[in-house]
PDB file of C-alpha atoms in Angstrom:
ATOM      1  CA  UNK A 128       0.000   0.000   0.000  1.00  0.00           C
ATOM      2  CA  UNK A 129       3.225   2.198   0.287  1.00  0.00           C
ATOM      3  CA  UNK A 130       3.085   5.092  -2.506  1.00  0.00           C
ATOM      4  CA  UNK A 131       0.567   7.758  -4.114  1.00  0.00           C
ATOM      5  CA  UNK A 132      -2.645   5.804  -2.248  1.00  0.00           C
ATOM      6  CA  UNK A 133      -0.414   6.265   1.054  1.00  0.00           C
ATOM      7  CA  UNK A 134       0.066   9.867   0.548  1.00  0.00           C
ATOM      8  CA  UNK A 135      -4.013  10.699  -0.666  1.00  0.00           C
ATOM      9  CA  UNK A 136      -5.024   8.722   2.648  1.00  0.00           C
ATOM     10  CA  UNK A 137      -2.024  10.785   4.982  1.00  0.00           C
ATOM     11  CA  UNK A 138      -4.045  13.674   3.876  1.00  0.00           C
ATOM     12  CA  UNK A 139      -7.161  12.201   4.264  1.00  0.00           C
ATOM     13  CA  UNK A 140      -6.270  11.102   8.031  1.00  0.00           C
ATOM     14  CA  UNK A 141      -4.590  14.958   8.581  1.00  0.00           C
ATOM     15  CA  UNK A 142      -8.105  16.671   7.879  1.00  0.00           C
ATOM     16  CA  UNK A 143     -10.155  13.909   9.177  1.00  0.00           C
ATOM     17  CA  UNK A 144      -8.666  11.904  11.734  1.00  0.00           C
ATOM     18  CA  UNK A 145     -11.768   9.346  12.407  1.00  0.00           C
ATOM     19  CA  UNK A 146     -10.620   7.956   9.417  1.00  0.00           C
ATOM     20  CA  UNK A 147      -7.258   6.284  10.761  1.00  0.00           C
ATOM     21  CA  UNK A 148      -9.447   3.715  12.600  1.00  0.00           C
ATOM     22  CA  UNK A 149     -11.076   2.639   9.319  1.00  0.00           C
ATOM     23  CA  UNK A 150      -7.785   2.355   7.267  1.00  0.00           C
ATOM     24  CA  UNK A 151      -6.301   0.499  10.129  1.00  0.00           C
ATOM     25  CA  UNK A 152      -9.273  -1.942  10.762  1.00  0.00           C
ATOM     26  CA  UNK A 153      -9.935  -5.779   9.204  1.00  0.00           C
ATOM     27  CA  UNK A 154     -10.201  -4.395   5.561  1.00  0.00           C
ATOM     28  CA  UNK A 155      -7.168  -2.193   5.272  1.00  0.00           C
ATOM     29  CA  UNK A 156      -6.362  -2.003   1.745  1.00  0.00           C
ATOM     30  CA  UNK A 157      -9.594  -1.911   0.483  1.00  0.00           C
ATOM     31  CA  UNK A 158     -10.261   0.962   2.923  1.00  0.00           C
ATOM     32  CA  UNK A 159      -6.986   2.784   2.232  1.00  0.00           C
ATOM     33  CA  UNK A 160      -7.964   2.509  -1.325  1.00  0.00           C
ATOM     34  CA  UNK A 161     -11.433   3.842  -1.042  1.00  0.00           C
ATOM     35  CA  UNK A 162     -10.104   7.120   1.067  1.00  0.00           C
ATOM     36  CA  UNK A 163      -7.220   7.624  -1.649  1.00  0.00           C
ATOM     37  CA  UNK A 164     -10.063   7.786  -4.217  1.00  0.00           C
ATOM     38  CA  UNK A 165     -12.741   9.734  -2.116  1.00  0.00           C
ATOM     39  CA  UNK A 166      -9.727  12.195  -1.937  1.00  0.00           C
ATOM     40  CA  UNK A 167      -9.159  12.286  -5.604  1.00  0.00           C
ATOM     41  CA  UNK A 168     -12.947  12.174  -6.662  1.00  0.00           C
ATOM     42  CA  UNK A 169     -13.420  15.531  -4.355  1.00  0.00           C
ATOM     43  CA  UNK A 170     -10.105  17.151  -5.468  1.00  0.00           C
ATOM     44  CA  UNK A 171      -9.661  16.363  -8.543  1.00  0.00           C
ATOM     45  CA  UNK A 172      -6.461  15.987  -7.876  1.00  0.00           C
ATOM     46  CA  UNK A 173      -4.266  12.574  -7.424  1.00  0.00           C
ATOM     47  CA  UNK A 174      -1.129  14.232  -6.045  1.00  0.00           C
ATOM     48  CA  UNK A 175      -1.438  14.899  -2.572  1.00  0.00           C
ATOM     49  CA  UNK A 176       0.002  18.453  -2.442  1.00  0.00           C
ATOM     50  CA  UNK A 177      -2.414  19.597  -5.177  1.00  0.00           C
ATOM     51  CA  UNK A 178      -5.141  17.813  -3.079  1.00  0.00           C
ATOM     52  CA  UNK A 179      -4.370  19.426   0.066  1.00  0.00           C
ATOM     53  CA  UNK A 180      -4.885  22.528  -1.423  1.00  0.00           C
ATOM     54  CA  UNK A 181      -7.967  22.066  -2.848  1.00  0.00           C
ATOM     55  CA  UNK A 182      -8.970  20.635   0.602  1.00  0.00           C
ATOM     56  CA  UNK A 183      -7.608  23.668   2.454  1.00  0.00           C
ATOM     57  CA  UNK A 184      -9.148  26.174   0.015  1.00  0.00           C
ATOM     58  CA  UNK A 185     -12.842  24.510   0.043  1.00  0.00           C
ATOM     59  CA  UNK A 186     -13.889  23.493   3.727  1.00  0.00           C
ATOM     60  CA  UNK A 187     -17.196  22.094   1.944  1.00  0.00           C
ATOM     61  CA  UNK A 188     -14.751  19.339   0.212  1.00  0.00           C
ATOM     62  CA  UNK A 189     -13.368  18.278   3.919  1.00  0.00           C
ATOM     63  CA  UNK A 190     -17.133  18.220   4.966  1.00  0.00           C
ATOM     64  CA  UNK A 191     -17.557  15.758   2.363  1.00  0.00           C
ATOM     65  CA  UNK A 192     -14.497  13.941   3.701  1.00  0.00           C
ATOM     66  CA  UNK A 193     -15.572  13.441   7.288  1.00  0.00           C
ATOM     67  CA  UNK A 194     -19.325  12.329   5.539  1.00  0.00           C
ATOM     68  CA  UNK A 195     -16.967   9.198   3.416  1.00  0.00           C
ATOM     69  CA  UNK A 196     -15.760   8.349   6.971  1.00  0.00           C
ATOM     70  CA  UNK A 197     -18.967   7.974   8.585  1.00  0.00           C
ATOM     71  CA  UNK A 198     -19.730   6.302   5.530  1.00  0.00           C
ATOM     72  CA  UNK A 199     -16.895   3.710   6.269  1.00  0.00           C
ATOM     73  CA  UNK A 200     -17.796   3.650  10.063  1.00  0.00           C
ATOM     74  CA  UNK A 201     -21.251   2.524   9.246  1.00  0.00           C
ATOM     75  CA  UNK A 202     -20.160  -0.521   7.035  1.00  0.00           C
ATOM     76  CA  UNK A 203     -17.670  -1.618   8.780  1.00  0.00           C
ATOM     77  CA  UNK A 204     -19.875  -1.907  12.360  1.00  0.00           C
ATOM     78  CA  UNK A 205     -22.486  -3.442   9.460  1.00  0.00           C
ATOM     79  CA  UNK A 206     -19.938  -5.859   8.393  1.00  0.00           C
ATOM     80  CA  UNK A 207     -18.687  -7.233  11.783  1.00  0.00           C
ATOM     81  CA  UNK A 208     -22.733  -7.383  13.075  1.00  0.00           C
ATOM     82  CA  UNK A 209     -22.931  -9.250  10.372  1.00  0.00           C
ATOM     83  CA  UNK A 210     -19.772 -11.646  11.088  1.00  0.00           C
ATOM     84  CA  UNK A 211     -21.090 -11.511  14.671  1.00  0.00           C
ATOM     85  CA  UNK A 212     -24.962 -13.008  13.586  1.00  0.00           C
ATOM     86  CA  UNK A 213     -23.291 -15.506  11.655  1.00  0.00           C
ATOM     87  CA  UNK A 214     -21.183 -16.660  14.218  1.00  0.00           C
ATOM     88  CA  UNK A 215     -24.497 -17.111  16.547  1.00  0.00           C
ATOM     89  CA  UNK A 216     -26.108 -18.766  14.300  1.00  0.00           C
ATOM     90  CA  UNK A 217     -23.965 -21.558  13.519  1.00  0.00           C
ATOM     91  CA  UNK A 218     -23.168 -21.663  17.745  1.00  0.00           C
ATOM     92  CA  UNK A 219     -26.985 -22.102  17.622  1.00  0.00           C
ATOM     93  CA  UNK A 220     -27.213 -24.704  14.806  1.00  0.00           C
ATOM     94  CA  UNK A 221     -24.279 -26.451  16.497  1.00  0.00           C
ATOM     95  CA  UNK A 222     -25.725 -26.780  20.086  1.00  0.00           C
ATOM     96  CA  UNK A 223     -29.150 -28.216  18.026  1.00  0.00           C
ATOM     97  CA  UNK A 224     -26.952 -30.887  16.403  1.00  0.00           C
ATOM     98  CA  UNK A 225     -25.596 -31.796  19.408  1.00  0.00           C
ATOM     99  CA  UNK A 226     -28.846 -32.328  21.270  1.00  0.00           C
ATOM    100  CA  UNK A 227     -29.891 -34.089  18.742  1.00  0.00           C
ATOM    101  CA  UNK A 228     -27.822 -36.150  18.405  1.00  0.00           C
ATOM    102  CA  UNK A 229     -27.170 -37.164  21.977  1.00  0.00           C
ATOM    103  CA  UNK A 230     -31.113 -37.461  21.680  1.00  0.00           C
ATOM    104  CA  UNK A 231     -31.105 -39.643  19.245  1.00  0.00           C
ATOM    105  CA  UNK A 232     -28.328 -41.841  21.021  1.00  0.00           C
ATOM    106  CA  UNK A 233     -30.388 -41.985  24.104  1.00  0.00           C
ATOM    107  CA  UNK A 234     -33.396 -42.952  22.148  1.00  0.00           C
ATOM    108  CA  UNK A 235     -31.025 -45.793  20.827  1.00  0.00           C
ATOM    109  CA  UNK A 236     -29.805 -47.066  24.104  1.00  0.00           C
ATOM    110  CA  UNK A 237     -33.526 -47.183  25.542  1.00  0.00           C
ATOM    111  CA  UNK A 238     -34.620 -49.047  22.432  1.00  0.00           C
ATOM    112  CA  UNK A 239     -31.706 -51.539  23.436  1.00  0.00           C
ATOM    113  CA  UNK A 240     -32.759 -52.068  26.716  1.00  0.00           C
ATOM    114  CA  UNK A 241     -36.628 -52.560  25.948  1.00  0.00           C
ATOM    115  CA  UNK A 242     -35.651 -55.193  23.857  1.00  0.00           C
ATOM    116  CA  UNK A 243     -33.211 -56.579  26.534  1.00  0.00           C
ATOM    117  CA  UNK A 244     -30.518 -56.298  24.653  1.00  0.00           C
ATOM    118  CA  UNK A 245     -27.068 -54.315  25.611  1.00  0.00           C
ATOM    119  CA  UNK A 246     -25.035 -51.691  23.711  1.00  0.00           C
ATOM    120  CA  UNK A 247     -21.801 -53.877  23.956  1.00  0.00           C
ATOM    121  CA  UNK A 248     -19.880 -51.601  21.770  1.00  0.00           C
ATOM    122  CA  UNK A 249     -19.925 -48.509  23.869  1.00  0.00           C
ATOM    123  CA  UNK A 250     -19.764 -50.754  27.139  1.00  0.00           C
ATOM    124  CA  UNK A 251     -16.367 -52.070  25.353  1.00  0.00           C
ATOM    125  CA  UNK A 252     -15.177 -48.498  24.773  1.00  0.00           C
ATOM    126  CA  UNK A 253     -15.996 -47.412  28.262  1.00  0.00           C
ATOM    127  CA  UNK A 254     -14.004 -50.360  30.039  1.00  0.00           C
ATOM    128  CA  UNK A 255     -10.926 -49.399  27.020  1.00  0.00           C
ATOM    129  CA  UNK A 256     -11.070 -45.922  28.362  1.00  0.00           C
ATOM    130  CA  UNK A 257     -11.258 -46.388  31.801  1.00  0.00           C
ATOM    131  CA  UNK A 258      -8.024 -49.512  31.240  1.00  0.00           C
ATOM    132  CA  UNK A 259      -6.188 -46.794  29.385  1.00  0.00           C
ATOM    133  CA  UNK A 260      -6.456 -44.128  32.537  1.00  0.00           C
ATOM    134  CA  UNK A 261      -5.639 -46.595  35.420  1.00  0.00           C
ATOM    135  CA  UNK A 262      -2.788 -48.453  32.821  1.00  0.00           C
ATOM    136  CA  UNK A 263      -1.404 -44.513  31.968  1.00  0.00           C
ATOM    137  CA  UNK A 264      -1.384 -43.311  35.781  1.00  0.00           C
ATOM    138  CA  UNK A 265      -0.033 -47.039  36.615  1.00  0.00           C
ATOM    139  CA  UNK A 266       2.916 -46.879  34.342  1.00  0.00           C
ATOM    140  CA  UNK A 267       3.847 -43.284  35.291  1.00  0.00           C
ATOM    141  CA  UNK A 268       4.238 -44.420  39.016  1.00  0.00           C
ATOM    142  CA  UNK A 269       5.838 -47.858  38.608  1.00  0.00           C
ATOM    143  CA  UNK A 270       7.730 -46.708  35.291  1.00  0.00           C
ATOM    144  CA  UNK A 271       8.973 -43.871  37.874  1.00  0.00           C
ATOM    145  CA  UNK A 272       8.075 -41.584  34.564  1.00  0.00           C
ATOM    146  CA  UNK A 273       8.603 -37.791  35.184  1.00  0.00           C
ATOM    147  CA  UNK A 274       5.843 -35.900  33.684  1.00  0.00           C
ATOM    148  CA  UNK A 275       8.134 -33.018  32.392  1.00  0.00           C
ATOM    149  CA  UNK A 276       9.479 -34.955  30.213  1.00  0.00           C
ATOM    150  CA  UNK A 277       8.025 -36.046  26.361  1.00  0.00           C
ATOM    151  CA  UNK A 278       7.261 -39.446  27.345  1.00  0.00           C
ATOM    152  CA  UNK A 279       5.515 -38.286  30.788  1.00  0.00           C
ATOM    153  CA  UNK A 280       3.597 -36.069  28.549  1.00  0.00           C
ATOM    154  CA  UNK A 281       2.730 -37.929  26.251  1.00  0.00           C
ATOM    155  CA  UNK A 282       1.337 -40.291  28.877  1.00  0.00           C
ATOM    156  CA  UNK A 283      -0.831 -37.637  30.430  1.00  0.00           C
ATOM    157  CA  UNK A 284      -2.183 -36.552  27.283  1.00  0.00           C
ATOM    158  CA  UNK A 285      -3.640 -39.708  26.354  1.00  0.00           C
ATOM    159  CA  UNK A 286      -4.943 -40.000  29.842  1.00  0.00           C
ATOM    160  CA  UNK A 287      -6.206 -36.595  29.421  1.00  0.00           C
ATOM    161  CA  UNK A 288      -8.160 -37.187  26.451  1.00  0.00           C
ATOM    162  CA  UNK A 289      -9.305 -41.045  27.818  1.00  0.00           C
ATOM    163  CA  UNK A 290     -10.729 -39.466  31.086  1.00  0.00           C
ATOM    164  CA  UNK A 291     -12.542 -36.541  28.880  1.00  0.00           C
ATOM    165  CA  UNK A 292     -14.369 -39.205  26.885  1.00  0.00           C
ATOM    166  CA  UNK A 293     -15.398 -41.009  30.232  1.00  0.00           C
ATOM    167  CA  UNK A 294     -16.853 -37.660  31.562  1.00  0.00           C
ATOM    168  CA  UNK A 295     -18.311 -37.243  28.046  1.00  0.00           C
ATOM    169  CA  UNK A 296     -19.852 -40.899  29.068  1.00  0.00           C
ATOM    170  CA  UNK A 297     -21.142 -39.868  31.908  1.00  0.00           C
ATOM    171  CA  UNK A 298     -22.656 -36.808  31.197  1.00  0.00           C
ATOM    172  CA  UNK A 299     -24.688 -38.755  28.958  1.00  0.00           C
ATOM    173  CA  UNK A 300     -25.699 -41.411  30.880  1.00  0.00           C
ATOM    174  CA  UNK A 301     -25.777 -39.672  34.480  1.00  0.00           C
ATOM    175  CA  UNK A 302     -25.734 -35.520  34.310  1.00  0.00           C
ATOM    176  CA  UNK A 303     -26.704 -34.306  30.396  1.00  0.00           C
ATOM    177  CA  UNK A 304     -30.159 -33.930  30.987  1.00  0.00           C
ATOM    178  CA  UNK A 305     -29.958 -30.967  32.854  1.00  0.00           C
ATOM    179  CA  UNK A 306     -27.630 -29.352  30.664  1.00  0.00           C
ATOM    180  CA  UNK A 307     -29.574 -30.277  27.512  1.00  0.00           C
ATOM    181  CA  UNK A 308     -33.046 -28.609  29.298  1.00  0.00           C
ATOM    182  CA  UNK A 309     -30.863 -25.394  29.678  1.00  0.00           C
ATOM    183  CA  UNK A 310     -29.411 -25.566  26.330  1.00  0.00           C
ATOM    184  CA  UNK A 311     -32.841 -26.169  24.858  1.00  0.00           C
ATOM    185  CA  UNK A 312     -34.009 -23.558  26.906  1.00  0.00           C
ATOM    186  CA  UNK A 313     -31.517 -20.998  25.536  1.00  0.00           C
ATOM    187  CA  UNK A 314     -32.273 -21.739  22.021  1.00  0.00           C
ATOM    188  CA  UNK A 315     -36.133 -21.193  22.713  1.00  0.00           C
ATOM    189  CA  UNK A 316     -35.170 -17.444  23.595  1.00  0.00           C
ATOM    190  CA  UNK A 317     -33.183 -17.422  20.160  1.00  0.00           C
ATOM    191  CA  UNK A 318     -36.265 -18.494  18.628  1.00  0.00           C
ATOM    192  CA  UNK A 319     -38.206 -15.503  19.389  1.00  0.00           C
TER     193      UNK A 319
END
């Protein structure tokens, strides 16, 4: 962006300094660019001394100015209400997912059980998990295995992550419900 642009939009910031934080924010070269051409559109002029004296001869033309930097203000705040919206909505269509999901695995498990039947595959990945912690935490104190060192944590890593699936487990089987009814009861206030 260093050259004639950087100059026009110099000036620009000299006469109307709210304009630095809209150069300066998430679109900066488009922005820059804009100003350097707002500049040149009200001058007339593309060299920055010619346009400075146009600017400081005509106060109307620095009016103008400050009006392209409200201008850029406005769709900027637009643009990141806009980001921000998006964001919400896919933290919204997310958190639906998930409940259903974990809905539709607990309508699963209590389709299992009313035909007397057991879910042996996550029953198999429980009893892995919980093999992995006490076998990770078991070989660190026999193996005398420091935990500052790459091995040690490597070892609590993987007992990290093991012990976060078994709480992941749990919640579902023992403590999601309530969690899920607030959830659900946060998106019902989106809905509105």
């Amino acid at each position: 962006m260093f050259g004639l642009d950087d100059a026009l939009v110099g000036l620009a910031i000299k006469y109307v300094p709210e304009l630095l934080g809209e150069v300066f924010g998430d679109k900066t070269g488009e922005a820059a660019k804009n100003v350097a051409q707002t500049v040149t559109a009200l001058t007339g002029h593309d060299n920055a001394d010619k346009a400075k004296d146009a600017l400081d001869a005509n106060p109307d033309l620095v009016f103008q100015l400050r009006a392209k930097a409200m201008d850029l203000k406005a769709a900027r705040e637009e643009r990141q209400h806009q980001e921000r919206m998006t964001a919400m909505a896919n933290a919204v269509a997310l958190a639906v997912a998930t409940n259903t999901d974990r809905q539709g695995a607990r309508d699963r498990d209590r389709e299992f059980i009313k035909a007397g039947k057991t879910n042996t595959r996550a029953n198999i990945m429980l009893l892995c998990a919980a093999i992995g912690i006490i076998g990770g935490i078991g070989f660190m104190v026999m193996g005398k295995v420091d935990g500052n060192t790459a091995v040690g944590g490597c070892i609590i890593s993987v007992v990290s992550l093991l012990a976060g699936a078994l709480k992941t487990a749990f919640d579902f089987d023992f403590g999601g419900s309530a969690s899920e009814q607030h959830t659900m009861g946060v998106l019902a206030g989106f809905k509105k």
